[in-house]
CSV table of C-alpha atoms and ligand atoms in Angstrom, one decimal:
chain,number,residue,atom,x,y,z
K,1,MET,CA,40.4,113.0,78.3
K,2,GLU,CA,38.9,115.6,80.7
K,3,LYS,CA,39.1,116.8,84.2
K,4,LEU,CA,36.3,118.3,86.4
K,5,LYS,CA,36.9,121.7,87.8
K,6,ILE,CA,35.1,122.8,90.9
K,7,ALA,CA,35.0,126.2,92.5
K,8,GLY,CA,34.2,125.2,96.1
K,9,GLY,CA,32.9,126.7,99.3
K,10,TYR,CA,29.6,128.0,98.1
K,11,PRO,CA,26.2,127.0,99.5
K,12,LEU,CA,23.9,124.8,97.4
K,13,LYS,CA,20.1,125.0,97.1
K,14,GLY,CA,17.4,123.6,94.8
K,15,THR,CA,16.1,120.3,93.5
K,16,VAL,CA,18.0,117.4,92.0
K,17,ARG,CA,16.2,114.6,90.2
K,18,ILE,CA,17.6,111.1,90.7
K,19,SER,CA,18.1,108.8,87.8
K,20,GLY,CA,17.4,105.0,87.5
K,21,ALA,CA,19.6,102.8,89.6
K,22,LYS,CA,23.0,101.9,88.0
K,23,ASN,CA,23.2,98.6,89.9
K,24,SER,CA,19.8,97.6,88.7
K,25,ALA,CA,20.4,98.7,85.2
K,26,VAL,CA,23.5,96.7,84.8
K,27,ALA,CA,21.5,93.5,85.7
K,28,LEU,CA,18.2,94.4,84.0
K,29,ILE,CA,20.0,94.9,80.6
K,30,PRO,CA,21.6,91.4,80.6
K,31,ALA,CA,18.3,89.9,81.9
K,32,THR,CA,16.6,90.9,78.6
K,33,ILE,CA,18.7,88.1,76.9
K,34,LEU,CA,16.4,85.6,78.6
K,35,ALA,CA,13.2,86.8,76.8
K,36,GLU,CA,12.0,85.6,73.5
K,37,SER,CA,10.4,88.9,72.4
K,38,PRO,CA,11.4,92.6,72.9
K,39,VAL,CA,11.8,94.1,76.4
K,40,THR,CA,11.7,97.8,77.1
K,41,ILE,CA,13.4,99.3,80.2
K,42,GLU,CA,12.4,102.8,81.2
K,43,GLY,CA,14.2,105.3,83.3
K,44,LEU,CA,17.8,104.2,82.5
K,45,PRO,CA,20.6,106.4,83.8
K,46,LYS,CA,22.9,108.1,81.2
K,47,ILE,CA,26.1,106.3,82.3
K,48,SER,CA,28.9,104.6,80.5
K,49,ASP,CA,28.1,101.1,82.0
K,50,VAL,CA,24.8,101.2,80.2
K,51,GLU,CA,26.5,102.1,76.9
K,52,ILE,CA,28.9,99.3,77.2
K,53,LEU,CA,26.2,96.7,78.0
K,54,LYS,CA,24.2,98.0,75.0
K,55,ASP,CA,27.3,97.3,72.8
K,56,LEU,CA,27.7,93.8,74.3
K,57,LEU,CA,24.1,92.9,73.6
K,58,GLU,CA,24.7,94.0,70.0
K,59,GLU,CA,27.9,91.9,69.8
K,60,ILE,CA,25.8,88.8,70.5
K,61,GLY,CA,23.3,89.8,67.8
K,62,GLY,CA,20.7,91.7,69.8
K,63,LYS,CA,18.9,94.7,68.3
K,64,VAL,CA,19.0,97.5,70.8
K,65,SER,CA,17.5,101.0,70.4
K,66,ILE,CA,17.8,103.8,72.9
K,67,SER,CA,15.6,106.9,73.0
K,68,GLU,CA,16.0,109.4,75.9
K,69,ASP,CA,16.1,107.2,79.0
K,70,GLU,CA,14.4,104.1,77.5
K,71,MET,CA,16.1,101.1,76.0
K,72,THR,CA,14.3,98.4,73.9
K,73,VAL,CA,16.1,95.1,73.4
K,74,ASP,CA,15.0,92.6,70.8
K,75,PRO,CA,16.7,89.4,71.9
K,76,THR,CA,15.2,87.1,69.3
K,77,THR,CA,18.3,87.2,67.0
K,78,MET,CA,20.9,86.7,69.8
K,79,ILE,CA,23.3,83.9,69.6
K,80,SER,CA,25.7,82.5,72.2
K,81,MET,CA,28.7,84.4,71.0
K,82,PRO,CA,31.8,84.0,73.2
K,83,LEU,CA,32.9,87.2,74.8
K,84,PRO,CA,36.3,86.4,76.3
K,85,ASN,CA,37.9,89.8,75.8
K,86,GLY,CA,37.1,93.4,74.9
K,87,LYS,CA,34.3,95.4,76.5
K,88,VAL,CA,33.4,92.7,79.1
K,89,LYS,CA,36.6,93.6,80.9
K,90,LYS,CA,35.4,97.2,81.3
K,91,LEU,CA,32.8,96.6,83.9
K,92,ARG,CA,32.1,94.4,86.9
K,93,ALA,CA,28.5,93.7,85.9
K,94,SER,CA,29.5,91.9,82.7
K,95,TYR,CA,29.3,88.8,85.0
K,96,TYR,CA,25.5,89.0,84.6
K,97,LEU,CA,26.0,87.9,81.0
K,98,MET,CA,27.1,84.5,82.5
K,99,GLY,CA,23.8,83.8,84.2
K,100,ALA,CA,21.6,85.2,81.5
K,101,MET,CA,23.4,83.4,78.6
K,102,LEU,CA,23.6,80.2,80.6
K,103,GLY,CA,19.8,80.5,81.2
K,104,ARG,CA,18.9,81.1,77.6
K,105,PHE,CA,21.6,79.1,75.6
K,106,LYS,CA,22.9,76.7,78.2
K,107,LYS,CA,26.4,77.9,77.4
K,108,ALA,CA,28.5,81.1,77.6
K,109,VAL,CA,32.1,82.2,77.5
K,110,ILE,CA,32.6,85.5,79.3
K,111,GLY,CA,35.9,87.2,80.2
K,112,LEU,CA,36.5,87.8,83.9
K,113,PRO,CA,34.9,91.1,84.8
K,114,GLY,CA,36.6,94.4,85.4
K,115,GLY,CA,35.1,97.3,87.5
K,116,CYS,CA,36.4,99.3,90.4
K,117,HIS,CA,39.5,98.1,92.2
K,118,LEU,CA,38.2,97.7,95.8
K,119,GLY,CA,40.5,94.8,96.9
K,120,PRO,CA,39.8,91.2,96.0
K,121,ARG,CA,36.4,90.7,94.4
K,122,PRO,CA,36.0,86.9,93.8
K,123,ILE,CA,33.0,85.3,92.0
K,124,ASP,CA,33.2,81.9,93.6
K,125,GLN,CA,29.7,82.1,94.9
K,126,HIS,CA,28.4,82.8,91.4
K,127,ILE,CA,30.2,79.8,90.1
K,128,LYS,CA,29.1,77.6,93.1
K,129,GLY,CA,25.5,78.5,92.1
K,130,PHE,CA,25.9,77.7,88.4
K,131,GLU,CA,27.5,74.4,89.2
K,132,ALA,CA,24.7,73.5,91.6
K,133,LEU,CA,22.3,74.1,88.7
K,134,GLY,CA,24.2,71.6,86.6
K,135,ALA,CA,26.7,73.7,84.7
K,136,GLN,CA,30.3,72.8,84.1
K,137,VAL,CA,32.4,75.9,84.8
K,138,THR,CA,36.1,76.3,83.9
K,139,ASN,CA,38.4,79.2,83.9
K,140,GLU,CA,40.6,79.2,80.8
K,141,GLN,CA,43.1,82.0,80.3
K,142,GLY,CA,41.0,84.6,82.1
K,143,ALA,CA,37.7,83.7,80.7
K,144,ILE,CA,34.9,81.7,82.3
K,145,TYR,CA,33.5,78.8,80.2
K,146,LEU,CA,30.0,77.6,81.2
K,147,ARG,CA,28.1,74.7,79.6
K,148,ALA,CA,25.2,72.6,80.7
K,149,ASP,CA,23.2,69.9,78.9
K,150,GLU,CA,20.3,71.0,81.0
K,151,LEU,CA,19.9,73.3,84.1
K,152,ARG,CA,18.2,71.7,87.1
K,153,GLY,CA,16.8,73.5,90.1
K,154,ALA,CA,18.9,73.2,93.3
K,155,ARG,CA,19.1,74.4,96.9
K,156,ILE,CA,22.0,76.8,97.0
K,157,TYR,CA,23.3,78.3,100.3
K,158,LEU,CA,25.5,81.3,99.7
K,159,ASP,CA,28.6,81.3,102.0
K,160,VAL,CA,28.9,85.1,101.5
K,161,VAL,CA,25.9,87.4,101.1
K,162,SER,CA,26.5,88.6,97.6
K,163,VAL,CA,24.3,90.9,95.4
K,164,GLY,CA,26.0,89.7,92.2
K,165,ALA,CA,25.7,86.0,93.0
K,166,THR,CA,22.1,86.2,94.1
K,167,ILE,CA,21.1,88.0,90.9
K,168,ASN,CA,23.3,85.8,88.7
K,169,ILE,CA,21.8,82.6,90.1
K,170,MET,CA,18.3,84.0,89.7
K,171,LEU,CA,19.1,84.7,86.0
K,172,ALA,CA,20.1,81.2,85.3
K,173,ALA,CA,17.5,79.5,87.6
K,174,VAL,CA,14.4,81.1,85.9
K,175,ARG,CA,15.1,78.8,82.9
K,176,ALA,CA,16.1,75.7,84.9
K,177,LYS,CA,13.9,72.6,85.3
K,178,GLY,CA,12.2,72.5,88.7
K,179,ARG,CA,12.7,74.6,91.9
K,180,THR,CA,15.8,76.5,93.0
K,181,ILE,CA,16.1,77.9,96.5
K,182,ILE,CA,18.7,80.5,97.2
K,183,GLU,CA,19.5,80.6,100.9
K,184,ASN,CA,21.4,83.5,102.6
K,185,ALA,CA,20.5,85.6,99.6
K,186,ALA,CA,21.3,89.3,99.4
K,187,LYS,CA,18.3,91.6,100.1
K,188,GLU,CA,19.2,94.8,98.2
K,189,PRO,CA,16.4,96.7,96.5
K,190,GLU,CA,18.1,96.0,93.1
K,191,ILE,CA,17.5,92.3,93.6
K,192,ILE,CA,13.7,93.0,94.0
K,193,ASP,CA,13.9,95.1,90.8
K,194,VAL,CA,15.5,92.3,88.8
K,195,ALA,CA,13.0,89.8,90.2
K,196,THR,CA,10.1,92.2,89.2
K,197,LEU,CA,11.4,92.4,85.6
K,198,LEU,CA,11.8,88.6,85.4
K,199,THR,CA,8.4,88.1,86.9
K,200,ASN,CA,6.9,90.4,84.3
K,201,MET,CA,8.7,88.3,81.7
K,202,GLY,CA,6.8,85.2,83.0
K,203,ALA,CA,9.3,83.9,85.6
K,204,LYS,CA,8.1,82.5,88.9
K,205,ILE,CA,10.0,84.0,91.8
K,206,LYS,CA,9.1,84.3,95.4
K,207,GLY,CA,10.9,85.9,98.3
K,208,ALA,CA,13.1,88.5,96.5
K,209,GLY,CA,14.1,91.0,99.1
K,210,THR,CA,14.3,88.4,101.9
K,211,ASP,CA,17.2,86.0,102.5
K,212,VAL,CA,15.4,83.0,101.0
K,213,ILE,CA,14.4,83.2,97.3
K,214,ARG,CA,12.4,80.4,95.6
K,215,ILE,CA,12.4,80.1,91.8
K,216,ASP,CA,10.3,77.7,89.8
K,217,GLY,CA,11.9,77.4,86.4
K,218,VAL,CA,9.8,78.0,83.2
K,219,ASP,CA,10.3,77.0,79.6
K,220,GLN,CA,9.9,80.4,78.1
K,221,LEU,CA,10.1,84.0,79.0
K,222,HIS,CA,8.5,86.9,77.0
K,223,GLY,CA,9.0,90.6,76.5
K,224,CYS,CA,7.5,93.3,78.7
K,225,ARG,CA,8.0,96.9,79.8
K,226,HIS,CA,9.7,97.7,83.1
K,227,THR,CA,10.5,100.9,84.9
K,228,ILE,CA,13.7,100.8,86.9
K,229,ILE,CA,13.9,101.9,90.6
K,230,PRO,CA,15.6,105.2,91.5
K,231,ASP,CA,19.3,105.0,92.3
K,232,ARG,CA,19.6,105.0,96.1
K,233,ILE,CA,23.4,105.5,95.9
K,234,GLU,CA,23.1,108.5,93.6
K,235,ALA,CA,20.4,109.8,95.9
K,236,GLY,CA,22.6,109.2,99.0
K,237,THR,CA,25.5,111.0,97.3
K,238,TYR,CA,23.3,114.2,96.8
K,239,MET,CA,21.9,113.9,100.4
K,240,ILE,CA,25.5,113.9,101.7
K,241,LEU,CA,26.3,116.8,99.6
K,242,GLY,CA,23.1,118.6,100.8
K,243,ALA,CA,24.3,117.9,104.4
K,244,ALA,CA,27.8,119.3,103.7
K,245,MET,CA,26.9,122.4,101.7
K,246,GLY,CA,23.1,122.6,101.4
K,247,GLU,CA,20.9,125.5,102.4
K,248,GLY,CA,17.9,123.3,101.5
K,249,VAL,CA,18.3,120.6,98.9
K,250,VAL,CA,15.4,118.5,97.6
K,251,ILE,CA,16.3,115.1,96.3
K,252,ASP,CA,13.5,114.1,94.0
K,253,ASN,CA,12.5,110.7,92.6
K,254,VAL,CA,13.7,108.5,95.5
K,255,ILE,CA,12.3,105.7,97.6
K,256,PRO,CA,13.1,107.1,101.1
K,257,THR,CA,12.9,103.6,102.8
K,258,HIS,CA,15.9,102.6,100.7
K,259,LEU,CA,17.9,105.3,102.5
K,260,GLU,CA,17.0,104.7,106.1
K,261,SER,CA,20.5,103.9,107.3
K,262,LEU,CA,21.9,107.1,105.8
K,263,ILE,CA,19.0,109.2,107.0
K,264,ALA,CA,19.6,107.9,110.6
K,265,LYS,CA,23.3,108.7,110.4
K,266,LEU,CA,22.7,112.2,109.0
K,267,ARG,CA,20.2,113.0,111.8
K,268,GLU,CA,22.7,111.6,114.4
K,269,MET,CA,25.2,114.2,113.0
K,270,GLY,CA,22.6,117.0,113.5
K,271,VAL,CA,21.5,117.3,109.9
K,272,TYR,CA,17.9,118.3,109.2
K,273,VAL,CA,16.3,115.5,107.0
K,274,GLU,CA,12.6,115.4,106.1
K,275,THR,CA,11.1,112.6,104.0
K,276,GLY,CA,8.1,112.7,101.7
K,277,ASP,CA,6.6,110.0,99.5
K,278,ASP,CA,9.2,110.2,96.7
K,279,ARG,CA,11.5,112.9,97.9
K,280,VAL,CA,13.9,113.8,100.7
K,281,PHE,CA,14.7,117.4,101.9
K,282,VAL,CA,18.2,117.9,103.5
K,283,LYS,CA,19.5,121.0,105.1
K,284,GLY,CA,23.1,121.2,106.4
K,285,THR,CA,24.4,122.9,109.6
K,286,ASP,CA,27.8,124.4,110.5
K,287,ARG,CA,27.9,122.3,113.7
K,288,LEU,CA,28.1,118.6,112.6
K,289,LYS,CA,28.7,115.9,115.2
K,290,ALA,CA,31.2,113.1,114.6
K,291,VAL,CA,29.6,109.7,114.2
K,292,ASP,CA,30.9,106.2,113.5
K,293,ILE,CA,29.7,104.1,110.6
K,294,LYS,CA,30.1,100.4,109.8
K,295,THR,CA,29.1,99.3,106.3
K,296,LEU,CA,26.9,96.2,106.2
K,297,VAL,CA,24.7,94.4,103.7
K,298,TYR,CA,21.3,96.0,103.1
K,299,PRO,CA,19.5,97.4,105.0
K,300,GLY,CA,22.8,98.3,106.8
K,301,PHE,CA,24.9,101.3,105.8
K,302,PRO,CA,25.9,100.8,102.1
K,303,THR,CA,29.6,100.4,101.3
K,304,ASP,CA,28.9,102.5,98.2
K,305,LEU,CA,28.2,105.6,100.4
K,306,GLN,CA,31.1,105.0,102.8
K,307,GLN,CA,33.5,107.1,100.6
K,308,PRO,CA,31.2,110.1,100.0
K,309,PHE,CA,30.3,110.1,103.7
K,310,THR,CA,33.9,110.3,104.7
K,311,SER,CA,34.2,113.7,102.9
K,312,LEU,CA,31.3,115.0,105.0
K,313,LEU,CA,32.9,113.7,108.2
K,314,THR,CA,35.9,116.0,107.7
K,315,LYS,CA,33.6,118.8,108.7
K,316,ALA,CA,32.2,117.1,111.9
K,317,GLU,CA,33.5,118.0,115.3
K,318,GLY,CA,35.4,115.2,116.9
K,319,SER,CA,36.7,111.8,115.8
K,320,SER,CA,34.7,109.5,113.5
K,321,VAL,CA,35.5,105.9,112.6
K,322,VAL,CA,34.4,104.5,109.3
K,323,THR,CA,34.7,100.7,109.0
K,324,ASP,CA,34.1,98.9,105.8
K,325,THR,CA,33.1,95.3,106.5
K,326,ILE,CA,32.3,94.6,102.8
K,327,TYR,CA,35.4,95.9,101.0
K,328,GLY,CA,38.2,96.2,103.6
K,329,ALA,CA,40.5,98.1,101.2
K,330,ARG,CA,38.0,100.6,99.8
K,331,PHE,CA,40.1,103.6,101.0
K,332,LYS,CA,41.9,104.9,97.9
K,333,HIS,CA,40.1,108.2,98.3
K,334,ILE,CA,41.8,108.9,101.6
K,335,ASP,CA,45.2,109.9,100.3
K,336,GLU,CA,43.5,112.3,97.9
K,337,LEU,CA,41.3,113.8,100.8
K,338,ARG,CA,44.6,114.3,102.7
K,339,ARG,CA,45.9,116.4,99.9
K,340,MET,CA,42.9,118.6,100.5
K,341,ASN,CA,43.9,119.0,104.1
K,342,ALA,CA,41.7,116.2,105.7
K,343,ASN,CA,43.0,114.7,108.9
K,344,ILE,CA,42.4,110.9,108.3
K,345,LYS,CA,44.3,107.8,109.4
K,346,VAL,CA,43.6,104.3,108.0
K,347,GLU,CA,44.0,101.4,110.4
K,348,GLY,CA,43.1,98.0,108.9
K,349,ARG,CA,39.5,98.1,107.6
K,350,SER,CA,38.8,101.5,109.3
K,351,ALA,CA,39.4,105.1,108.6
K,352,ILE,CA,39.6,107.5,111.5
K,353,ILE,CA,38.6,111.1,110.6
K,354,ASN,CA,39.4,114.0,112.9
K,355,GLY,CA,37.5,117.2,112.4
K,356,PRO,CA,36.5,119.7,111.8
K,357,VAL,CA,38.9,120.9,109.1
K,358,GLN,CA,38.4,123.3,106.3
K,359,LEU,CA,39.2,121.4,103.1
K,360,GLN,CA,41.4,123.2,100.5
K,361,GLY,CA,41.1,122.9,96.8
K,362,ALA,CA,43.8,120.6,95.2
K,363,LYS,CA,44.5,118.5,92.1
K,364,VAL,CA,43.2,115.0,92.9
K,365,LYS,CA,42.5,111.8,91.1
K,366,ALA,CA,39.5,109.5,91.3
K,367,SER,CA,40.6,105.9,91.5
K,368,ASP,CA,37.2,104.3,91.5
K,369,LEU,CA,33.6,105.4,91.1
K,370,ARG,CA,32.6,106.3,94.7
K,371,ALA,CA,36.1,107.7,95.4
K,372,GLY,CA,35.2,110.0,92.6
K,373,ALA,CA,31.9,111.0,94.3
K,374,ALA,CA,33.8,111.6,97.6
K,375,LEU,CA,36.3,113.9,95.8
K,376,VAL,CA,33.5,115.9,94.1
K,377,ILE,CA,31.8,116.4,97.4
K,378,ALA,CA,35.1,117.4,99.0
K,379,GLY,CA,35.8,119.8,96.1
K,380,LEU,CA,32.4,121.5,96.7
K,381,MET,CA,33.2,121.8,100.4
K,382,ALA,CA,36.7,123.1,99.9
K,383,GLU,CA,38.0,126.6,99.6
K,384,GLY,CA,39.4,127.4,96.2
K,385,ILE,CA,39.6,125.3,93.0
K,386,THR,CA,39.7,121.5,92.9
K,387,GLU,CA,40.6,119.6,89.8
K,388,VAL,CA,39.4,116.0,89.7
K,389,THR,CA,40.9,113.6,87.1
K,390,GLY,CA,39.9,109.9,86.5
K,391,LEU,CA,36.4,111.0,85.3
K,392,GLU,CA,36.0,107.7,83.4
K,393,HIS,CA,35.2,106.2,86.8
K,394,ILE,CA,32.7,108.8,87.8
K,395,ASP,CA,31.0,108.6,84.3
K,396,ARG,CA,30.3,104.9,85.0
K,397,GLY,CA,27.8,105.8,87.7
K,398,TYR,CA,26.7,109.4,87.8
K,399,SER,CA,24.2,110.5,85.2
K,400,ASN,CA,24.5,114.2,84.0
K,401,LEU,CA,26.7,115.1,87.0
K,402,VAL,CA,27.7,118.6,85.9
K,403,GLU,CA,24.1,119.5,84.9
K,404,LYS,CA,22.7,118.2,88.2
K,405,LEU,CA,25.3,120.0,90.3
K,406,SER,CA,24.9,123.2,88.3
K,407,GLY,CA,21.2,123.0,88.9
K,408,LEU,CA,21.9,123.2,92.6
K,409,GLY,CA,24.0,126.3,92.1
K,410,ALA,CA,27.5,124.7,92.0
K,411,THR,CA,30.2,126.1,89.8
K,412,VAL,CA,31.6,123.0,88.1
K,413,TRP,CA,32.8,122.4,84.6
K,414,ARG,CA,34.7,119.9,82.5
K,415,GLU,CA,37.9,120.9,80.7
K,416,ALA,CA,40.1,119.0,78.3
K,417,LEU,CA,43.4,117.7,79.8
K,418,SER,CA,46.6,119.3,78.4
K,419,ASN,CA,49.2,117.0,76.8
K,420,GLU,CA,51.4,117.6,79.8
K,421,GLU,CA,48.6,116.6,82.2
K,422,MET,CA,48.0,113.4,80.2
K,423,GLU,CA,51.6,112.5,80.5
K,424,GLN,CA,51.6,113.2,84.3
K,425,LEU,CA,48.5,111.0,84.7
K,426,LYS,CA,50.1,108.1,82.9
K,427,ASN,CA,53.0,108.2,85.3
K,428,THR,CA,50.9,108.2,88.5
Z,1,LIG,N1,32.1,88.0,97.5
Z,1,LIG,C1,32.8,86.8,97.5
Z,1,LIG,N2,32.5,85.8,96.6
Z,1,LIG,C2,31.6,86.1,95.6
Z,1,LIG,C3,30.9,87.3,95.5
Z,1,LIG,C4,31.2,88.2,96.5
Z,1,LIG,O1,33.6,86.6,98.4
Z,1,LIG,O2,31.4,85.1,94.7
Z,1,LIG,C5,32.4,89.0,98.5
Z,1,LIG,C6,33.0,90.3,97.9
Z,1,LIG,O3,34.4,90.2,97.8
Z,1,LIG,C7,32.5,91.3,98.9
Z,1,LIG,C8,31.2,90.8,99.4
Z,1,LIG,O4,31.1,89.4,99.0
Z,1,LIG,O5,33.4,91.4,100.0
Z,1,LIG,C9,30.0,91.5,98.7
Z,1,LIG,O6,30.1,91.4,97.3
Z,1,LIG,P1,28.8,91.5,96.3
Z,1,LIG,O7,28.9,90.2,95.4
Z,1,LIG,O8,27.6,91.7,97.1
Z,1,LIG,O9,29.2,92.7,95.4
Z,1,LIG,P2,29.0,92.9,93.9
Z,1,LIG,O10,27.7,92.2,93.5
Z,1,LIG,O11,30.2,92.5,93.1
Z,1,LIG,C10,27.5,95.0,94.0
Z,1,LIG,C11,27.6,96.3,93.5
Z,1,LIG,C12,28.7,97.1,94.2
Z,1,LIG,C13,28.4,97.1,95.7
Z,1,LIG,C14,28.3,95.7,96.2
Z,1,LIG,C15,27.9,95.6,97.7
Z,1,LIG,C16,26.9,96.0,91.2
Z,1,LIG,C17,27.3,95.9,89.8
Z,1,LIG,N3,27.9,96.3,92.1
Z,1,LIG,O12,28.8,94.4,93.8
Z,1,LIG,O13,28.6,98.4,93.7
Z,1,LIG,O14,29.5,97.8,96.3
Z,1,LIG,O15,27.3,95.0,95.4
Z,1,LIG,O16,26.7,96.3,97.9
Z,1,LIG,O17,25.8,95.8,91.5
Z,1,LIG,C18,29.4,100.6,93.1
Z,1,LIG,O18,28.2,100.8,92.8
Z,1,LIG,O19,30.2,101.5,93.3
Z,1,LIG,C19,29.7,99.2,93.5
Z,1,LIG,C20,31.0,98.8,93.6
């Protein structure tokens, strides 16, 4: 096990290239199960979630090859192998195996997914969708059993706007008989990306990116080549870092319209942001204004950037309120930021940040992926050395973090944990 050491307080400058979107990748990879010839996905991020999904596809008999940032999946030899335990528990997105395997094999057994602990994360809307398509769904000893004699298109109204449920229902519905209509669908760019892959595979999908998606089922899907969209959350993380410490940071390979809510908030704080076709330039200032943010479904402010943004707000003058309407308990980073001298109170679904304060280096622990990003940003803002543990969370979603930060002039490095530190971690 390792920790990340950060020598903070130094300005950052240069260009950082953004990788393919994690939250697309984790759906695109399971979607390949639906094809009946090889699918190649280009531009994949180098993250552990991708590695785990590769292993899971191999467990069900797929042939997977990875070269650089490209993955080719030959799904022809796959079988409907039950996956009740093991690696499915390591990531949230293993739930996409349910929709994809149900679509292809009409049956699946998948252990309940893991992922970041952000409070309750039910999958009732996924199950509601599968049942509407004609599947029988049961939960037996922590694994979901799905079976259908045939899948039939249906009209499905989502009671909660859910990225995962929207994608999962699409995955099953592309192989159902007849038309499926998903109402109150999520509109995130990752949904359009998955619909684009499925369409290139021969699926008939209309309306992805709006709140009504129409899918006409087809008998067969074929292989294709697909380039993944850039990761708007990774891009947003570097933009926030640029605002906190940047003397001019270019974030390259982005779709700026995916980041409009963040750009608006940064400008409201007094940060200079300039957008180009596929890049964003961010320059920080020493006089940041406090702002309030409320996380909302896309195109609102993303919950996944709420934690990194909180680190930036410690430097703003005045009192800022961050309210998370998606995950009301996504505040595990706050105690760690307090160790670094931040002045933050949590009240219900909101964090109240009083600034400006000068953060101080400390030993902190990442409890989930975006908490990790928040602590890395805080470490780069802080005076002195910060040590971040819990890197397994950060490695799930940030491709080549040390290399990318070093490219901007940061002094960051990974170090093995001592036996004593490992013991301490086990006890916390
Ligand atoms: N919800 C339900 N029932 C469901 C599904 C969701 O009540 O059946 C609730 C959730 O508890 C939550 C809200 O609906 O309050 C939204 O959840 P959603 O299903 O949209 O989230 P998700 O699909 O599980 C994805 C991302 C998350 C991101 C959320 C929101 C993936 C693999 N994960 O999760 O990403 O926070 O959408 O945008 O795509 C991250 O990248 O750090 C991360 C956690």
